[in-house]
């Protein structure tokens, strides 16, 4: 067995953890796969001579790859899903108390956390994820970010406060989530722009995927509220569903589904909306019967 084969075997033992780290950093499974593969290319070229802590070294290399990706994304003002949103899992809105509610709420909280993480600067996100989720020492993070230990502690603390503040409004309560969604659609249908803006977070993001054109991204409460008027059709029927564990709706006109919408709700406001629309896009989504 060659040294390269031995290195590959050792790397594969750490791949699952590196994939989890990269996905939390980047918010996209495909981007995470690319980051882990880039990590392997760097490791295979460098070798592991003089490496005392192989797992810690891999964490550092993967984190550096993710940090570069986050910085490039911020420079281009992009989000994680440049090629379109992943196909969602759409389920009926299970009555409260059913056995799988806990798992669905866990998925919803995870989705909401990713929305908050997307708002952090690259350095804040790296410091928070590495320290709070993967127990990486601040000293190692400071070396990675090329900042002082005090500065890195401050980055993580600031990120932690933002995450806690966003999650402190009871957003895991399905009834509260549905109340927020009801207010959103009521305001849209009545054409009440101020009420619509009031239920949206100032930094809300709308991602619209039709499969026939590039992913459309709209940011900010006023801009999203203006686009939300397209859902004001009084003849539309709103069918409550769960989309990847998040509260959502299937919008039907007549007997035909015309769009699926998923919402991330934090506190009393909507912070993100994913909209799937058009026959080509909906054809790839299995809707509940």
PDB file of N, CA, C and O in Angstrom, residues 194-262:
ATOM      1  N   UNK A 194     -48.400  48.182   3.967  1.00  0.00           N
ATOM      2  CA  UNK A 194     -47.801  48.384   5.293  1.00  0.00           C
ATOM      3  C   UNK A 194     -47.930  47.160   6.203  1.00  0.00           C
ATOM      4  O   UNK A 194     -46.985  46.808   6.928  1.00  0.00           O
ATOM      5  N   UNK A 195     -49.084  46.515   6.187  1.00  0.00           N
ATOM      6  CA  UNK A 195     -49.262  45.309   7.012  1.00  0.00           C
ATOM      7  C   UNK A 195     -48.358  44.183   6.529  1.00  0.00           C
ATOM      8  O   UNK A 195     -47.839  43.398   7.323  1.00  0.00           O
ATOM      9  N   UNK A 196     -48.198  44.103   5.227  1.00  0.00           N
ATOM     10  CA  UNK A 196     -47.349  43.069   4.663  1.00  0.00           C
ATOM     11  C   UNK A 196     -45.896  43.295   5.072  1.00  0.00           C
ATOM     12  O   UNK A 196     -45.194  42.359   5.484  1.00  0.00           O
ATOM     13  N   UNK A 197     -45.450  44.528   4.996  1.00  0.00           N
ATOM     14  CA  UNK A 197     -44.076  44.853   5.395  1.00  0.00           C
ATOM     15  C   UNK A 197     -43.872  44.569   6.880  1.00  0.00           C
ATOM     16  O   UNK A 197     -42.809  44.108   7.307  1.00  0.00           O
ATOM     17  N   UNK A 198     -44.908  44.808   7.678  1.00  0.00           N
ATOM     18  CA  UNK A 198     -44.796  44.629   9.130  1.00  0.00           C
ATOM     19  C   UNK A 198     -44.559  43.176   9.519  1.00  0.00           C
ATOM     20  O   UNK A 198     -43.950  42.903  10.562  1.00  0.00           O
ATOM     21  N   UNK A 199     -45.038  42.230   8.703  1.00  0.00           N
ATOM     22  CA  UNK A 199     -44.883  40.815   9.045  1.00  0.00           C
ATOM     23  C   UNK A 199     -43.589  40.239   8.469  1.00  0.00           C
ATOM     24  O   UNK A 199     -43.254  39.087   8.730  1.00  0.00           O
ATOM     25  N   UNK A 200     -42.845  41.058   7.719  1.00  0.00           N
ATOM     26  CA  UNK A 200     -41.585  40.625   7.130  1.00  0.00           C
ATOM     27  C   UNK A 200     -40.402  41.211   7.899  1.00  0.00           C
ATOM     28  O   UNK A 200     -40.430  42.376   8.290  1.00  0.00           O
ATOM     29  N   UNK A 201     -39.378  40.411   8.093  1.00  0.00           N
ATOM     30  CA  UNK A 201     -38.150  40.914   8.692  1.00  0.00           C
ATOM     31  C   UNK A 201     -37.511  41.925   7.739  1.00  0.00           C
ATOM     32  O   UNK A 201     -37.601  41.771   6.519  1.00  0.00           O
ATOM     33  N   UNK A 202     -36.883  42.972   8.246  1.00  0.00           N
ATOM     34  CA  UNK A 202     -36.265  43.967   7.351  1.00  0.00           C
ATOM     35  C   UNK A 202     -35.271  43.367   6.358  1.00  0.00           C
ATOM     36  O   UNK A 202     -35.115  43.868   5.247  1.00  0.00           O
ATOM     37  N   UNK A 203     -34.627  42.263   6.756  1.00  0.00           N
ATOM     38  CA  UNK A 203     -33.639  41.627   5.876  1.00  0.00           C
ATOM     39  C   UNK A 203     -34.170  40.349   5.227  1.00  0.00           C
ATOM     40  O   UNK A 203     -33.391  39.480   4.819  1.00  0.00           O
ATOM     41  N   UNK A 204     -35.473  40.229   5.102  1.00  0.00           N
ATOM     42  CA  UNK A 204     -36.070  39.025   4.532  1.00  0.00           C
ATOM     43  C   UNK A 204     -35.523  38.757   3.131  1.00  0.00           C
ATOM     44  O   UNK A 204     -35.184  39.675   2.382  1.00  0.00           O
ATOM     45  N   UNK A 205     -35.439  37.474   2.774  1.00  0.00           N
ATOM     46  CA  UNK A 205     -34.970  37.064   1.458  1.00  0.00           C
ATOM     47  C   UNK A 205     -36.037  36.194   0.807  1.00  0.00           C
ATOM     48  O   UNK A 205     -36.541  35.250   1.422  1.00  0.00           O
ATOM     49  N   UNK A 206     -36.392  36.522  -0.428  1.00  0.00           N
ATOM     50  CA  UNK A 206     -37.299  35.708  -1.241  1.00  0.00           C
ATOM     51  C   UNK A 206     -36.487  35.063  -2.345  1.00  0.00           C
ATOM     52  O   UNK A 206     -35.784  35.739  -3.100  1.00  0.00           O
ATOM     53  N   UNK A 207     -36.565  33.716  -2.440  1.00  0.00           N
ATOM     54  CA  UNK A 207     -35.897  32.982  -3.503  1.00  0.00           C
ATOM     55  C   UNK A 207     -36.971  32.311  -4.343  1.00  0.00           C
ATOM     56  O   UNK A 207     -37.742  31.500  -3.824  1.00  0.00           O
ATOM     57  N   UNK A 208     -37.017  32.653  -5.617  1.00  0.00           N
ATOM     58  CA  UNK A 208     -38.050  32.131  -6.513  1.00  0.00           C
ATOM     59  C   UNK A 208     -37.401  31.263  -7.579  1.00  0.00           C
ATOM     60  O   UNK A 208     -36.538  31.719  -8.330  1.00  0.00           O
ATOM     61  N   UNK A 209     -37.835  30.007  -7.653  1.00  0.00           N
ATOM     62  CA  UNK A 209     -37.261  29.023  -8.574  1.00  0.00           C
ATOM     63  C   UNK A 209     -38.355  28.540  -9.517  1.00  0.00           C
ATOM     64  O   UNK A 209     -39.340  27.942  -9.090  1.00  0.00           O
ATOM     65  N   UNK A 210     -38.171  28.806 -10.817  1.00  0.00           N
ATOM     66  CA  UNK A 210     -39.144  28.364 -11.825  1.00  0.00           C
ATOM     67  C   UNK A 210     -38.585  27.281 -12.736  1.00  0.00           C
ATOM     68  O   UNK A 210     -39.321  26.735 -13.559  1.00  0.00           O
ATOM     69  N   UNK A 211     -37.297  26.980 -12.621  1.00  0.00           N
ATOM     70  CA  UNK A 211     -36.589  25.981 -13.433  1.00  0.00           C
ATOM     71  C   UNK A 211     -36.358  26.438 -14.868  1.00  0.00           C
ATOM     72  O   UNK A 211     -35.518  25.882 -15.559  1.00  0.00           O
ATOM     73  N   UNK A 212     -37.098  27.432 -15.337  1.00  0.00           N
ATOM     74  CA  UNK A 212     -36.942  27.891 -16.721  1.00  0.00           C
ATOM     75  C   UNK A 212     -36.103  29.157 -16.815  1.00  0.00           C
ATOM     76  O   UNK A 212     -35.824  29.629 -17.913  1.00  0.00           O
ATOM     77  N   UNK A 213     -35.730  29.718 -15.674  1.00  0.00           N
ATOM     78  CA  UNK A 213     -34.905  30.922 -15.651  1.00  0.00           C
ATOM     79  C   UNK A 213     -34.012  30.860 -14.417  1.00  0.00           C
ATOM     80  O   UNK A 213     -34.266  30.073 -13.501  1.00  0.00           O
ATOM     81  N   UNK A 214     -32.955  31.666 -14.369  1.00  0.00           N
ATOM     82  CA  UNK A 214     -32.069  31.641 -13.193  1.00  0.00           C
ATOM     83  C   UNK A 214     -32.830  31.931 -11.904  1.00  0.00           C
ATOM     84  O   UNK A 214     -33.850  32.632 -11.905  1.00  0.00           O
ATOM     85  N   UNK A 215     -32.326  31.382 -10.817  1.00  0.00           N
ATOM     86  CA  UNK A 215     -32.931  31.624  -9.514  1.00  0.00           C
ATOM     87  C   UNK A 215     -33.032  33.115  -9.266  1.00  0.00           C
ATOM     88  O   UNK A 215     -32.058  33.856  -9.411  1.00  0.00           O
ATOM     89  N   UNK A 216     -34.225  33.568  -8.906  1.00  0.00           N
ATOM     90  CA  UNK A 216     -34.453  34.989  -8.645  1.00  0.00           C
ATOM     91  C   UNK A 216     -34.397  35.233  -7.150  1.00  0.00           C
ATOM     92  O   UNK A 216     -35.064  34.550  -6.375  1.00  0.00           O
ATOM     93  N   UNK A 217     -33.592  36.207  -6.747  1.00  0.00           N
ATOM     94  CA  UNK A 217     -33.415  36.518  -5.334  1.00  0.00           C
ATOM     95  C   UNK A 217     -33.825  37.962  -5.090  1.00  0.00           C
ATOM     96  O   UNK A 217     -33.344  38.869  -5.768  1.00  0.00           O
ATOM     97  N   UNK A 218     -34.741  38.152  -4.137  1.00  0.00           N
ATOM     98  CA  UNK A 218     -35.211  39.490  -3.765  1.00  0.00           C
ATOM     99  C   UNK A 218     -34.926  39.672  -2.282  1.00  0.00           C
ATOM    100  O   UNK A 218     -35.257  38.807  -1.471  1.00  0.00           O
ATOM    101  N   UNK A 219     -34.336  40.808  -1.923  1.00  0.00           N
ATOM    102  CA  UNK A 219     -33.949  41.047  -0.540  1.00  0.00           C
ATOM    103  C   UNK A 219     -34.606  42.318  -0.004  1.00  0.00           C
ATOM    104  O   UNK A 219     -34.761  43.295  -0.743  1.00  0.00           O
ATOM    105  N   UNK A 220     -34.960  42.291   1.272  1.00  0.00           N
ATOM    106  CA  UNK A 220     -35.521  43.462   1.926  1.00  0.00           C
ATOM    107  C   UNK A 220     -37.032  43.424   1.969  1.00  0.00           C
ATOM    108  O   UNK A 220     -37.697  42.950   1.044  1.00  0.00           O
ATOM    109  N   UNK A 221     -37.599  43.930   3.078  1.00  0.00           N
ATOM    110  CA  UNK A 221     -39.040  43.819   3.313  1.00  0.00           C
ATOM    111  C   UNK A 221     -39.867  44.509   2.232  1.00  0.00           C
ATOM    112  O   UNK A 221     -40.860  43.957   1.751  1.00  0.00           O
ATOM    113  N   UNK A 222     -39.489  45.720   1.841  1.00  0.00           N
ATOM    114  CA  UNK A 222     -40.288  46.453   0.860  1.00  0.00           C
ATOM    115  C   UNK A 222     -40.270  45.762  -0.495  1.00  0.00           C
ATOM    116  O   UNK A 222     -41.312  45.638  -1.156  1.00  0.00           O
ATOM    117  N   UNK A 223     -39.094  45.306  -0.920  1.00  0.00           N
ATOM    118  CA  UNK A 223     -38.989  44.635  -2.211  1.00  0.00           C
ATOM    119  C   UNK A 223     -39.747  43.318  -2.208  1.00  0.00           C
ATOM    120  O   UNK A 223     -40.465  42.989  -3.166  1.00  0.00           O
ATOM    121  N   UNK A 224     -39.631  42.545  -1.133  1.00  0.00           N
ATOM    122  CA  UNK A 224     -40.335  41.263  -1.051  1.00  0.00           C
ATOM    123  C   UNK A 224     -41.841  41.494  -0.976  1.00  0.00           C
ATOM    124  O   UNK A 224     -42.621  40.778  -1.600  1.00  0.00           O
ATOM    125  N   UNK A 225     -42.261  42.507  -0.226  1.00  0.00           N
ATOM    126  CA  UNK A 225     -43.693  42.813  -0.127  1.00  0.00           C
ATOM    127  C   UNK A 225     -44.264  43.160  -1.499  1.00  0.00           C
ATOM    128  O   UNK A 225     -45.376  42.729  -1.848  1.00  0.00           O
ATOM    129  N   UNK A 226     -43.521  43.913  -2.288  1.00  0.00           N
ATOM    130  CA  UNK A 226     -43.988  44.242  -3.628  1.00  0.00           C
ATOM    131  C   UNK A 226     -44.171  43.008  -4.489  1.00  0.00           C
ATOM    132  O   UNK A 226     -45.159  42.881  -5.225  1.00  0.00           O
ATOM    133  N   UNK A 227     -43.255  42.065  -4.376  1.00  0.00           N
ATOM    134  CA  UNK A 227     -43.370  40.822  -5.134  1.00  0.00           C
ATOM    135  C   UNK A 227     -44.468  39.922  -4.591  1.00  0.00           C
ATOM    136  O   UNK A 227     -45.043  39.128  -5.335  1.00  0.00           O
ATOM    137  N   UNK A 228     -44.740  40.040  -3.283  1.00  0.00           N
ATOM    138  CA  UNK A 228     -45.749  39.169  -2.673  1.00  0.00           C
ATOM    139  C   UNK A 228     -47.149  39.465  -3.179  1.00  0.00           C
ATOM    140  O   UNK A 228     -48.050  38.642  -3.037  1.00  0.00           O
ATOM    141  N   UNK A 229     -47.348  40.621  -3.765  1.00  0.00           N
ATOM    142  CA  UNK A 229     -48.670  40.945  -4.284  1.00  0.00           C
ATOM    143  C   UNK A 229     -49.100  39.976  -5.388  1.00  0.00           C
ATOM    144  O   UNK A 229     -50.269  39.853  -5.706  1.00  0.00           O
ATOM    145  N   UNK A 230     -48.125  39.271  -5.973  1.00  0.00           N
ATOM    146  CA  UNK A 230     -48.464  38.301  -7.011  1.00  0.00           C
ATOM    147  C   UNK A 230     -49.257  37.126  -6.440  1.00  0.00           C
ATOM    148  O   UNK A 230     -49.883  36.370  -7.183  1.00  0.00           O
ATOM    149  N   UNK A 231     -49.211  36.971  -5.103  1.00  0.00           N
ATOM    150  CA  UNK A 231     -49.939  35.877  -4.472  1.00  0.00           C
ATOM    151  C   UNK A 231     -51.291  36.344  -3.936  1.00  0.00           C
ATOM    152  O   UNK A 231     -51.884  35.698  -3.080  1.00  0.00           O
ATOM    153  N   UNK A 232     -51.775  37.464  -4.450  1.00  0.00           N
ATOM    154  CA  UNK A 232     -53.006  38.049  -3.920  1.00  0.00           C
ATOM    155  C   UNK A 232     -54.249  37.575  -4.649  1.00  0.00           C
ATOM    156  O   UNK A 232     -55.324  38.118  -4.453  1.00  0.00           O
ATOM    157  N   UNK A 233     -54.135  36.576  -5.503  1.00  0.00           N
ATOM    158  CA  UNK A 233     -55.279  36.066  -6.265  1.00  0.00           C
ATOM    159  C   UNK A 233     -56.367  35.582  -5.312  1.00  0.00           C
ATOM    160  O   UNK A 233     -56.177  34.609  -4.589  1.00  0.00           O
ATOM    161  N   UNK A 234     -57.529  36.237  -5.305  1.00  0.00           N
ATOM    162  CA  UNK A 234     -58.584  35.833  -4.351  1.00  0.00           C
ATOM    163  C   UNK A 234     -59.173  34.464  -4.673  1.00  0.00           C
ATOM    164  O   UNK A 234     -59.822  33.855  -3.822  1.00  0.00           O
ATOM    165  N   UNK A 235     -58.972  33.983  -5.902  1.00  0.00           N
ATOM    166  CA  UNK A 235     -59.511  32.679  -6.285  1.00  0.00           C
ATOM    167  C   UNK A 235     -58.572  31.532  -5.921  1.00  0.00           C
ATOM    168  O   UNK A 235     -58.923  30.363  -6.097  1.00  0.00           O
ATOM    169  N   UNK A 236     -57.388  31.862  -5.440  1.00  0.00           N
ATOM    170  CA  UNK A 236     -56.415  30.824  -5.101  1.00  0.00           C
ATOM    171  C   UNK A 236     -56.793  30.136  -3.796  1.00  0.00           C
ATOM    172  O   UNK A 236     -57.307  30.765  -2.864  1.00  0.00           O
ATOM    173  N   UNK A 237     -56.528  28.865  -3.735  1.00  0.00           N
ATOM    174  CA  UNK A 237     -56.754  28.073  -2.522  1.00  0.00           C
ATOM    175  C   UNK A 237     -55.401  27.767  -1.901  1.00  0.00           C
ATOM    176  O   UNK A 237     -54.482  27.313  -2.582  1.00  0.00           O
ATOM    177  N   UNK A 238     -55.276  28.038  -0.599  1.00  0.00           N
ATOM    178  CA  UNK A 238     -54.027  27.818   0.116  1.00  0.00           C
ATOM    179  C   UNK A 238     -54.121  26.518   0.904  1.00  0.00           C
ATOM    180  O   UNK A 238     -54.937  26.395   1.818  1.00  0.00           O
ATOM    181  N   UNK A 239     -53.316  25.555   0.559  1.00  0.00           N
ATOM    182  CA  UNK A 239     -53.315  24.262   1.240  1.00  0.00           C
ATOM    183  C   UNK A 239     -52.107  24.212   2.172  1.00  0.00           C
ATOM    184  O   UNK A 239     -50.960  24.217   1.709  1.00  0.00           O
ATOM    185  N   UNK A 240     -52.326  24.181   3.491  1.00  0.00           N
ATOM    186  CA  UNK A 240     -51.188  24.143   4.427  1.00  0.00           C
ATOM    187  C   UNK A 240     -50.382  22.851   4.267  1.00  0.00           C
ATOM    188  O   UNK A 240     -50.943  21.753   4.193  1.00  0.00           O
ATOM    189  N   UNK A 241     -49.072  22.993   4.198  1.00  0.00           N
ATOM    190  CA  UNK A 241     -48.172  21.840   4.106  1.00  0.00           C
ATOM    191  C   UNK A 241     -46.909  22.139   4.914  1.00  0.00           C
ATOM    192  O   UNK A 241     -46.711  23.257   5.398  1.00  0.00           O
ATOM    193  N   UNK A 242     -46.084  21.135   5.034  1.00  0.00           N
ATOM    194  CA  UNK A 242     -44.740  21.306   5.582  1.00  0.00           C
ATOM    195  C   UNK A 242     -43.759  21.070   4.444  1.00  0.00           C
ATOM    196  O   UNK A 242     -43.847  20.066   3.733  1.00  0.00           O
ATOM    197  N   UNK A 243     -42.838  21.996   4.266  1.00  0.00           N
ATOM    198  CA  UNK A 243     -41.850  21.916   3.194  1.00  0.00           C
ATOM    199  C   UNK A 243     -40.475  21.794   3.846  1.00  0.00           C
ATOM    200  O   UNK A 243     -39.987  22.751   4.446  1.00  0.00           O
ATOM    201  N   UNK A 244     -39.882  20.606   3.745  1.00  0.00           N
ATOM    202  CA  UNK A 244     -38.621  20.336   4.447  1.00  0.00           C
ATOM    203  C   UNK A 244     -38.744  20.678   5.939  1.00  0.00           C
ATOM    204  O   UNK A 244     -37.820  21.203   6.547  1.00  0.00           O
ATOM    205  N   UNK A 245     -39.916  20.392   6.510  1.00  0.00           N
ATOM    206  CA  UNK A 245     -40.136  20.644   7.926  1.00  0.00           C
ATOM    207  C   UNK A 245     -40.555  22.046   8.266  1.00  0.00           C
ATOM    208  O   UNK A 245     -40.893  22.337   9.406  1.00  0.00           O
ATOM    209  N   UNK A 246     -40.539  22.959   7.296  1.00  0.00           N
ATOM    210  CA  UNK A 246     -40.932  24.350   7.528  1.00  0.00           C
ATOM    211  C   UNK A 246     -42.402  24.537   7.170  1.00  0.00           C
ATOM    212  O   UNK A 246     -42.945  23.826   6.336  1.00  0.00           O
ATOM    213  N   UNK A 247     -43.062  25.525   7.776  1.00  0.00           N
ATOM    214  CA  UNK A 247     -44.450  25.797   7.395  1.00  0.00           C
ATOM    215  C   UNK A 247     -44.502  26.307   5.966  1.00  0.00           C
ATOM    216  O   UNK A 247     -43.653  27.095   5.534  1.00  0.00           O
ATOM    217  N   UNK A 248     -45.487  25.859   5.223  1.00  0.00           N
ATOM    218  CA  UNK A 248     -45.611  26.290   3.845  1.00  0.00           C
ATOM    219  C   UNK A 248     -47.016  26.107   3.337  1.00  0.00           C
ATOM    220  O   UNK A 248     -47.924  25.709   4.083  1.00  0.00           O
ATOM    221  N   UNK A 249     -47.208  26.401   2.061  1.00  0.00           N
ATOM    222  CA  UNK A 249     -48.499  26.238   1.425  1.00  0.00           C
ATOM    223  C   UNK A 249     -48.291  25.751  -0.003  1.00  0.00           C
ATOM    224  O   UNK A 249     -47.274  26.044  -0.642  1.00  0.00           O
ATOM    225  N   UNK A 250     -49.268  24.988  -0.477  1.00  0.00           N
ATOM    226  CA  UNK A 250     -49.418  24.739  -1.901  1.00  0.00           C
ATOM    227  C   UNK A 250     -50.523  25.665  -2.373  1.00  0.00           C
ATOM    228  O   UNK A 250     -51.621  25.671  -1.806  1.00  0.00           O
ATOM    229  N   UNK A 251     -50.238  26.481  -3.375  1.00  0.00           N
ATOM    230  CA  UNK A 251     -51.232  27.412  -3.904  1.00  0.00           C
ATOM    231  C   UNK A 251     -51.889  26.768  -5.115  1.00  0.00           C
ATOM    232  O   UNK A 251     -51.206  26.418  -6.089  1.00  0.00           O
ATOM    233  N   UNK A 252     -53.200  26.598  -5.038  1.00  0.00           N
ATOM    234  CA  UNK A 252     -53.959  25.967  -6.110  1.00  0.00           C
ATOM    235  C   UNK A 252     -54.927  26.962  -6.724  1.00  0.00           C
ATOM    236  O   UNK A 252     -55.544  27.760  -6.014  1.00  0.00           O
ATOM    237  N   UNK A 253     -55.049  26.922  -8.016  1.00  0.00           N
ATOM    238  CA  UNK A 253     -56.066  27.675  -8.744  1.00  0.00           C
ATOM    239  C   UNK A 253     -56.889  26.657  -9.514  1.00  0.00           C
ATOM    240  O   UNK A 253     -56.350  25.945 -10.367  1.00  0.00           O
ATOM    241  N   UNK A 254     -58.168  26.577  -9.206  1.00  0.00           N
ATOM    242  CA  UNK A 254     -58.974  25.488  -9.724  1.00  0.00           C
ATOM    243  C   UNK A 254     -58.541  24.206  -9.049  1.00  0.00           C
ATOM    244  O   UNK A 254     -58.458  24.128  -7.830  1.00  0.00           O
ATOM    245  N   UNK A 255     -58.210  23.214  -9.821  1.00  0.00           N
ATOM    246  CA  UNK A 255     -57.733  21.945  -9.275  1.00  0.00           C
ATOM    247  C   UNK A 255     -56.237  21.768  -9.508  1.00  0.00           C
ATOM    248  O   UNK A 255     -55.707  20.684  -9.297  1.00  0.00           O
ATOM    249  N   UNK A 256     -55.544  22.831  -9.910  1.00  0.00           N
ATOM    250  CA  UNK A 256     -54.150  22.712 -10.303  1.00  0.00           C
ATOM    251  C   UNK A 256     -53.243  23.485  -9.361  1.00  0.00           C
ATOM    252  O   UNK A 256     -53.503  24.644  -9.034  1.00  0.00           O
ATOM    253  N   UNK A 257     -52.168  22.839  -8.933  1.00  0.00           N
ATOM    254  CA  UNK A 257     -51.157  23.517  -8.121  1.00  0.00           C
ATOM    255  C   UNK A 257     -50.343  24.443  -9.014  1.00  0.00           C
ATOM    256  O   UNK A 257     -49.862  24.035 -10.073  1.00  0.00           O
ATOM    257  N   UNK A 258     -50.205  25.702  -8.587  1.00  0.00           N
ATOM    258  CA  UNK A 258     -49.443  26.664  -9.386  1.00  0.00           C
ATOM    259  C   UNK A 258     -48.132  27.062  -8.715  1.00  0.00           C
ATOM    260  O   UNK A 258     -47.230  27.559  -9.377  1.00  0.00           O
ATOM    261  N   UNK A 259     -48.027  26.825  -7.405  1.00  0.00           N
ATOM    262  CA  UNK A 259     -46.771  27.116  -6.722  1.00  0.00           C
ATOM    263  C   UNK A 259     -46.741  26.452  -5.355  1.00  0.00           C
ATOM    264  O   UNK A 259     -47.784  26.090  -4.799  1.00  0.00           O
ATOM    265  N   UNK A 260     -45.534  26.314  -4.847  1.00  0.00           N
ATOM    266  CA  UNK A 260     -45.302  25.840  -3.482  1.00  0.00           C
ATOM    267  C   UNK A 260     -44.434  26.891  -2.803  1.00  0.00           C
ATOM    268  O   UNK A 260     -43.464  27.385  -3.393  1.00  0.00           O
ATOM    269  N   UNK A 261     -44.782  27.243  -1.566  1.00  0.00           N
ATOM    270  CA  UNK A 261     -44.014  28.248  -0.840  1.00  0.00           C
ATOM    271  C   UNK A 261     -43.639  27.708   0.534  1.00  0.00           C
ATOM    272  O   UNK A 261     -44.466  27.096   1.225  1.00  0.00           O
ATOM    273  N   UNK A 262     -42.395  27.917   0.894  1.00  0.00           N
ATOM    274  CA  UNK A 262     -41.889  27.531   2.217  1.00  0.00           C
ATOM    275  C   UNK A 262     -41.415  28.775   2.942  1.00  0.00           C
ATOM    276  O   UNK A 262     -40.815  29.666   2.330  1.00  0.00           O
TER     277      UNK A 262
END
